[in-house]
Coordinates of C-alpha atoms in Angstrom, one line a residue:
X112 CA 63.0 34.9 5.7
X113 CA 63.4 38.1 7.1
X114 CA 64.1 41.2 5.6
X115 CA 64.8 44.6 6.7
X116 CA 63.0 47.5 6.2
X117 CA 65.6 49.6 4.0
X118 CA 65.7 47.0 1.3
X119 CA 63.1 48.0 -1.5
X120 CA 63.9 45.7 -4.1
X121 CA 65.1 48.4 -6.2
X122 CA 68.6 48.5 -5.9
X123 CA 68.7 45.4 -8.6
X124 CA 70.4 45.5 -11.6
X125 CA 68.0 47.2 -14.4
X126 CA 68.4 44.2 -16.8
X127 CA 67.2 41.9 -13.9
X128 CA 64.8 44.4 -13.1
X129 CA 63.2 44.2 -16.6
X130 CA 63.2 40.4 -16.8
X131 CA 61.1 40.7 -13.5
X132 CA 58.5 42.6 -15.5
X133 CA 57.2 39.1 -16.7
X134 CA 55.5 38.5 -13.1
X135 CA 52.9 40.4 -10.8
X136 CA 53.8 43.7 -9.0
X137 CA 53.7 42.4 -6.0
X138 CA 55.8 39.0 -6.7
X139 CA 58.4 41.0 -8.6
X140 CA 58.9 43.2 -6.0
X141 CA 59.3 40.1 -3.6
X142 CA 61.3 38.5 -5.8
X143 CA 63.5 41.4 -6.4
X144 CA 64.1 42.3 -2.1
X145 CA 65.8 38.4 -2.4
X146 CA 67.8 38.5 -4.7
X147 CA 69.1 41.8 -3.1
X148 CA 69.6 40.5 0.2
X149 CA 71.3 37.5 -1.9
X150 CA 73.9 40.4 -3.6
X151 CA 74.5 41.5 0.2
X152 CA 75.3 38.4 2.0
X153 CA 76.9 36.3 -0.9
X154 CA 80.6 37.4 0.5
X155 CA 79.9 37.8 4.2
X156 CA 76.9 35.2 5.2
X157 CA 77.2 32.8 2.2
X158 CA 74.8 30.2 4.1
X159 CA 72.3 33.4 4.5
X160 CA 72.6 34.4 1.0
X161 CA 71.7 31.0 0.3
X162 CA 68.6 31.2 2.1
X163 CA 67.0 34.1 0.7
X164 CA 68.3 32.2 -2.9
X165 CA 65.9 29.2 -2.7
X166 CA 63.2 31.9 -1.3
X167 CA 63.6 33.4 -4.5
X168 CA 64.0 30.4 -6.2
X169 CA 60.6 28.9 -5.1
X170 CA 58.9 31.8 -6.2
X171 CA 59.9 32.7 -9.6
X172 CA 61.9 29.4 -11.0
X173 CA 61.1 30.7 -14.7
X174 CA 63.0 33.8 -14.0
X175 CA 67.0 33.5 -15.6
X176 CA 68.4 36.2 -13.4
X177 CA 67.0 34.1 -10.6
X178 CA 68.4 30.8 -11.4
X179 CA 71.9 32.6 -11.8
X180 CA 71.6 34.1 -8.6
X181 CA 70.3 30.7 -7.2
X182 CA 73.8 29.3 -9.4
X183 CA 76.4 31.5 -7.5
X184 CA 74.3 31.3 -3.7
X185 CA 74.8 27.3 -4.3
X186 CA 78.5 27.6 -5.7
X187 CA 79.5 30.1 -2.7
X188 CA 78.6 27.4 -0.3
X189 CA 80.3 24.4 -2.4
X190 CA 77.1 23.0 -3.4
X191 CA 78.9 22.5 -6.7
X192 CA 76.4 19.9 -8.6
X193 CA 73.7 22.2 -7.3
X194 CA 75.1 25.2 -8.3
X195 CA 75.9 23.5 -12.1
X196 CA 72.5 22.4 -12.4
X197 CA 71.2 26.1 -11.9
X198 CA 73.7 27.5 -14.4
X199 CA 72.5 25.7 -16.9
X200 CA 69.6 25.9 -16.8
X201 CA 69.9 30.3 -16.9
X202 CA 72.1 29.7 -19.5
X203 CA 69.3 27.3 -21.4
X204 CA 67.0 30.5 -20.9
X205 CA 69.4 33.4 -22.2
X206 CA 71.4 31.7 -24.8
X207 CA 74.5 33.3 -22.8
X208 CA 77.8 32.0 -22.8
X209 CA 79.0 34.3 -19.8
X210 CA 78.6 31.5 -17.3
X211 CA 80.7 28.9 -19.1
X212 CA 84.1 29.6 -17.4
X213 CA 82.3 29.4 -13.5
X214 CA 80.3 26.1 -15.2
X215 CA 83.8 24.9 -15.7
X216 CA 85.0 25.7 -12.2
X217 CA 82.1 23.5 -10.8
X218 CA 83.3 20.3 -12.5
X219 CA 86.7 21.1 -10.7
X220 CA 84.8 21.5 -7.7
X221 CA 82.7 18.3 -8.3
X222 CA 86.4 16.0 -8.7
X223 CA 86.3 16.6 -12.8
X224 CA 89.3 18.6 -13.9
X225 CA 89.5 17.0 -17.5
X226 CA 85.5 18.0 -17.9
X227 CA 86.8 21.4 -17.2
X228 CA 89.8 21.5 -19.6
X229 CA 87.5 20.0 -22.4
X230 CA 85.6 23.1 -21.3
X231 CA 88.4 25.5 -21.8
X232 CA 89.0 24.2 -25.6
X233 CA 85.5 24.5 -25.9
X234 CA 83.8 26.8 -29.2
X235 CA 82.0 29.0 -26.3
X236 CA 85.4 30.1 -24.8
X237 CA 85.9 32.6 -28.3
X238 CA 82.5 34.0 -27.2
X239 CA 83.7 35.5 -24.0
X240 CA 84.9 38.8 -23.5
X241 CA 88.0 39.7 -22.1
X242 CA 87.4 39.3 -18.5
X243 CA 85.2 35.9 -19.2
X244 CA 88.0 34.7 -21.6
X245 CA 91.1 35.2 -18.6
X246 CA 88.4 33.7 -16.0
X247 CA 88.4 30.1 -18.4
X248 CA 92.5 30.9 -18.5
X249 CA 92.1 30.6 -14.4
X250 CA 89.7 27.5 -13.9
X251 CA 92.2 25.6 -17.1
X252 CA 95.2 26.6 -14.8
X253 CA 93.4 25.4 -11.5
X254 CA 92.3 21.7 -13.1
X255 CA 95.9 21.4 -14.3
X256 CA 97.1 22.1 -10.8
X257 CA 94.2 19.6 -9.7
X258 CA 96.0 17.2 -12.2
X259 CA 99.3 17.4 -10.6
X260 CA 100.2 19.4 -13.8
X261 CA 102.3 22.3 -12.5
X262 CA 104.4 23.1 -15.5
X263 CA 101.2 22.8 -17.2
X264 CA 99.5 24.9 -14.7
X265 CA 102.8 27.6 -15.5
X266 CA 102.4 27.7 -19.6
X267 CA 98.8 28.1 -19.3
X268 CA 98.7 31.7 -17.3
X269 CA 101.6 32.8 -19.6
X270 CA 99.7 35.3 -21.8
X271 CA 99.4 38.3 -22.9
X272 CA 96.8 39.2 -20.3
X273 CA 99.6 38.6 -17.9
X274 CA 102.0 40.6 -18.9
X275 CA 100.5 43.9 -19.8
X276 CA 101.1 46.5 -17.9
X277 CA 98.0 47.6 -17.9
X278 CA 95.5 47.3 -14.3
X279 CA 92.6 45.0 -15.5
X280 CA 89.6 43.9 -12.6
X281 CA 91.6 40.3 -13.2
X282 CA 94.7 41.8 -12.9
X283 CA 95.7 40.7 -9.5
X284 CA 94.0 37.5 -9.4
X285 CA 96.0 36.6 -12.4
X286 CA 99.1 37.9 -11.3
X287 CA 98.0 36.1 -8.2
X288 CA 97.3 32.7 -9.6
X289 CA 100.8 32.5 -11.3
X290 CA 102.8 33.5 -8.3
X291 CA 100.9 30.8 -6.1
X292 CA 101.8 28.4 -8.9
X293 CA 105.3 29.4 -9.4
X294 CA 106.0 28.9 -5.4
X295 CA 104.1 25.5 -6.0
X296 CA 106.9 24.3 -8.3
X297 CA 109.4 25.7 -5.8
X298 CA 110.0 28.6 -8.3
X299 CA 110.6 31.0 -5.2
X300 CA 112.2 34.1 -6.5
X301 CA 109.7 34.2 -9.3
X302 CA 107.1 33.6 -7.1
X303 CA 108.2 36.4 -5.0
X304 CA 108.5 38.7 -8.2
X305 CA 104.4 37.8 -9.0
X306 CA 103.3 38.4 -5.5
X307 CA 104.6 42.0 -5.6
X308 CA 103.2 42.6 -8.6
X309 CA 99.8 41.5 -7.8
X310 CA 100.2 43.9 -5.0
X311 CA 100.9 46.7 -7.2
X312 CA 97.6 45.7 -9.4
X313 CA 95.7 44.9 -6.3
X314 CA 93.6 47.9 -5.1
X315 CA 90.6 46.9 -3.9
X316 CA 92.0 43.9 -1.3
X317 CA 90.6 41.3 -3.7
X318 CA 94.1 38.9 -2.9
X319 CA 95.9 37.8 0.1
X320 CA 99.2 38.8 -2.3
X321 CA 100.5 41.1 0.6
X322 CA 100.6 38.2 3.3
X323 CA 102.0 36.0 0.7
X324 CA 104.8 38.5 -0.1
X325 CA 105.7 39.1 3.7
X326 CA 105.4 35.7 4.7
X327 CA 108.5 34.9 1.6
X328 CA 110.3 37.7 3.0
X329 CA 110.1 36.6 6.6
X330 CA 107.5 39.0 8.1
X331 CA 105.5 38.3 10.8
X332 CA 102.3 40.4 11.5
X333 CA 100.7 40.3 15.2
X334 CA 96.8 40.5 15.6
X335 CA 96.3 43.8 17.6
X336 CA 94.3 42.4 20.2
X337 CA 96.9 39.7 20.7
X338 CA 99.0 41.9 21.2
X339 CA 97.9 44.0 23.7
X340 CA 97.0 40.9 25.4
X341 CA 100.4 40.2 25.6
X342 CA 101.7 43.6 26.9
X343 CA 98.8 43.1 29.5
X344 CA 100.2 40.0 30.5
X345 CA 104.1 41.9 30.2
X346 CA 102.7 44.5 32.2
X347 CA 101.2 42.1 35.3
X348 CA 104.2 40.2 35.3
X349 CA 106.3 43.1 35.6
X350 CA 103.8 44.3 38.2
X351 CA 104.0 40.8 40.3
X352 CA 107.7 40.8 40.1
X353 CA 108.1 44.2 41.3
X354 CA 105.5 43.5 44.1
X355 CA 107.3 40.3 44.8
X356 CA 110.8 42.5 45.1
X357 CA 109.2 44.8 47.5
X358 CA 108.3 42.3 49.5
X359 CA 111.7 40.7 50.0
X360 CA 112.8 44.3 50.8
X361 CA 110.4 44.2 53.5
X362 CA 111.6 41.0 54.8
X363 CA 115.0 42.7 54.3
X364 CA 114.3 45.2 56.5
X365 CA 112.6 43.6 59.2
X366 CA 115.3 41.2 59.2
X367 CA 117.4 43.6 59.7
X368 CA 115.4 45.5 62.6
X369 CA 115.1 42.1 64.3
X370 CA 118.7 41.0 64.6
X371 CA 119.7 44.9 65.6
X372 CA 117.0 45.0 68.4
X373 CA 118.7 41.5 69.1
X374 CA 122.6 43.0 69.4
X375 CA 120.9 45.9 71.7
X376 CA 119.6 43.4 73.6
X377 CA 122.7 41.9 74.2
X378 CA 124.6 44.2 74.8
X379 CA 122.6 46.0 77.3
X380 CA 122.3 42.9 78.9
X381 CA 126.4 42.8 79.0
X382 CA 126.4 46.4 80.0
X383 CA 123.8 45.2 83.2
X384 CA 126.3 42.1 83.7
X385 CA 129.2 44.3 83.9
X386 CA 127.7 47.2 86.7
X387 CA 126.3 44.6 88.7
X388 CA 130.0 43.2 88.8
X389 CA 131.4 46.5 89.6
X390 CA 128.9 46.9 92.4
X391 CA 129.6 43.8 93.9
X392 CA 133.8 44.8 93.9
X393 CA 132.8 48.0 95.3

């Protein structure tokens, strides 16, 4: 697959970097322009992130960083059994337990919620760090909303993570995930409560909490090109209607020129009616 010119393959991670040191120069260096085109297209082009993925894929399979990357290319574009499979097998390589709580998310994805809540009670979760540790809080929440579990759902994004006041990377996505669940169960004042304070936490964009939060409190936002659209439209309408008025005033008017050239008509004719009388009496 294509790749442009400005992507040298060394804006990789170090770590991955170093676990490309295992193949030729040259491969590496192939390997390594992937995977970054992978990192830039993952959000934006997940189908084109894909792409380079299996490019990468096919030429260093051996590689863990590769297989992850492979992992989250396949998960972006809901190819959850795929995207399971790769995991595993980077986490078979490393001995990692980072990837457990995404793992977990694919058996939601794949129609398995109680896999994943077997997951979240799993020995592996008190391996994760922080971040890891409120990710498995998430998935667990999100198979007991697949479950039809809402109080469930509630309890289990009640912690302590939660409540600090203290601005995390998971902040607003936690925040986030509690208001969505708390509107679920029809908890809508709560709700509301959450949504404004994952906007507070929220500071790179990273949550829709701001639409959420106007669209409880009755807001409705206008796309700017729709709108202008529409005073386009305002403003031809207007334009026609004023065009159509002048019209009618011309119509008016030489309405009202014909039936006065009509009355001087007559009445010069009367006036011609009346000398030619006199004359004739004269």
């Amino acid at each position: 697959m294509p790749i442009p010119e400005d992507v040298t393959g060394d804006e990789i991670d170090k770590d991955v970097r170093q676990e490309l040191l295992s193949l030729p120069k040259t491969l590496a260096d192939d390997v390594a322009r992937n995977l970054v085109m992978v990192a830039r297209l993952i959000d934006e082009d997940p189908e084109g992130a894909y792409g380079y993925s299996r490019v990468a894929l096919r030429l260093a399979s051996r590689v863990a960083a590769v297989r992850e990357a492979a992992g989250f290319a396949a998960y972006a574009n809901q190819k959850y059994s795929e995207a399971l499979a790769e995991f595993r097998a980077a986490r078979r390589m490393t001995g990692n337990v980072d990837l457990w709580p995404v793992m977990a998310d694919c058996e939601r994805g794949l129609g398995r919620p109680e896999k994943a809540l077997d997951m979240a009670g799993a020995p592996e979760v008190h391996k994760l760090d922080k971040a890891g540790q409120v990710e498995m809080r998430l998935v667990a929440a999100g198979a007991r909303r697949d479950m039809g579990q809402l109080d469930a759902a509630i309890v289990t994004l009640q912690s302590p993570e939660l409540a600090s006041s203290s601005v995390q990377p998971w902040t607003a996505r936690l925040r986030y995930a509690y208001a969505d669940a708390l509107l679920a169960a029809g908890r809508v004042d709560e709700a509301r409560e959450w949504f404004a304070k994952a906007v507070e936490s929220d500071r790179d964009g990273s949550t829709d909490a701001s639409d959420r939060l106007a669209e409880l409190d009755g807001v409705e936002f206008l796309d700017a090109l729709d709108a202008d659209e529409e005073i386009e439209t305002d403003d031809e309408t207007d334009e026609a209607e004023a065009d159509e008025a002048e019209a009618d005033v011309v119509d008016d008017v030489a309405e009202a020129k014909a039936e006065a050239t009509d009355v001087s008509k007559e009445t010069a004719a009367d006036a011609s009616d009346e000398d030619g009388a006199g004359t004739e009496r004269d």
